[in-house]
Amino acid sequence: MPKNIKDAPTLSGRWPLFGHLPRLNRDAYRFLRDAARELGPVFWIDLGFGNRTLMVVSEPGFAVFKSKHADSSHLRDFAAFLGKSMLTVDGPDHRRMRTASSHAFTPAGLSRAQIGDTIAETLERRVATWQGQDSVAIVEQTKVIALEVIFRVMGIEVRDLPQWSRWYAEFLLGLIDIPINLPGTPKWRARRARRWLEARVLAIIADARARDDHDSLVGAMVHGKDDQGAGQSESELVDNLLILGFAGHETTASTMAWSMLHLGSSPRRWDRLCEEAAAIGDPPHDYAELMSRAPYALGVFRESLRLYPPVTIDSRRAHTTFELAGYRIEPGTVVGTSFLHLSRDEARYEQPDAWRPERWLDLGHKPTPIENCQFGGGAHFCLGYHMALLEGTMFLVHVARTLSKWGRRPLVEGELPRPTFVPLTRPPAKTRLVLA
């Protein structure tokens, strides 16, 4: 007999208005781990401003992402800046948008759009600026690289990147879900930035249509059709391209930064990466070829992603009654799970808190949905999965080859920085990496 969700314990220690967000930001993993040890794997948590969520931190929580009884519609309320994009829409509209776009993000689609060439050109120019420096602001550098890649993929000229970066940073303030829309507040600034970005994204869409461009990533999305011949509306394309910019740079940049910080704390593993990078010769820009020739670099990226999944908590809202983890979930209930816990499951990973890239070389099978949980699950599994792995692996190979040529290596002096977890898991913004 399933239990009533009203009987699930409630996590104590919440702040007025902000709920448990301050404690989550300080150390989400230990906070949720301790909560699960005290209350069990199912408990209520307050994510701020009335966003009460039923947390299921064990593996059954991942099942909600494949459940036909729950959807992502609540994300439009929680973070309105996401719009009616693939992240927030479910059912037939989601399938139509995703099918119309999916060809662009396959390994073949990335090759057709010459994404690898764009990544390589960006890395060549950006990493070259590190020469002669004793240290680099690694979080800032990886963010600049990832943002430039995604903007160039969208067809934005290099000379326009500073202006786009400024307005996009304003747009991302929409992640701060303070329900006040007065001049100067995050919501007000995010909406103002969206107007600027939307006008220019519409121009990019119009240009792709006018040139009958089917090969670039934007062109493939603009002209893409589902199995019934239906594509995306202008407003859907705008929302999805704006979210592509967010999903395509924030998450990848954070994982690249963590990779370099851990390599800076492990000379042995840095040397192994350099040996692999040297043996490759000129790094291939093709996804399949790079993955087969740079397995250790890929393992470094995957292991950093496992330890620091950019999205700490993801959730779905029930629209019909169903059973999950021994509880009867009622319509309207928001059910969340912790990717941090799924990524550090002791039953799945030996020494789950240790950074060990070698574990991916010894896996013996393709990563399972749980092992790929950092990219989401179910129908909303990250469309940019292949692009993230391509960019992250190319970055590590290029940096290893470049620093070796300069006679430099990354070095972290002292302990690794502690991550912040809200709104995303990432190193502190001012973290510097020594080039020894």
PDB file of C-alpha atoms in Angstrom, residues 1 3 128 210 277 353 403:
ATOM      1  CA  MET A   1       0.000   0.000   0.000  1.00  0.00           C
ATOM      2  CA  LYS A   3       2.060   5.970   1.548  1.00  0.00           C
ATOM      3  CA  ALA A 128      46.934  31.376 -27.460  1.00  0.00           C
ATOM      4  CA  ALA A 210      16.621  33.660 -47.086  1.00  0.00           C
ATOM      5  CA  ALA A 277      47.287  14.196 -27.003  1.00  0.00           C
ATOM      6  CA  ASP A 353      33.828  11.002  -4.193  1.00  0.00           C
ATOM      7  CA  LEU A 403      50.849  23.823 -22.751  1.00  0.00           C
TER       8      LEU A 403
END
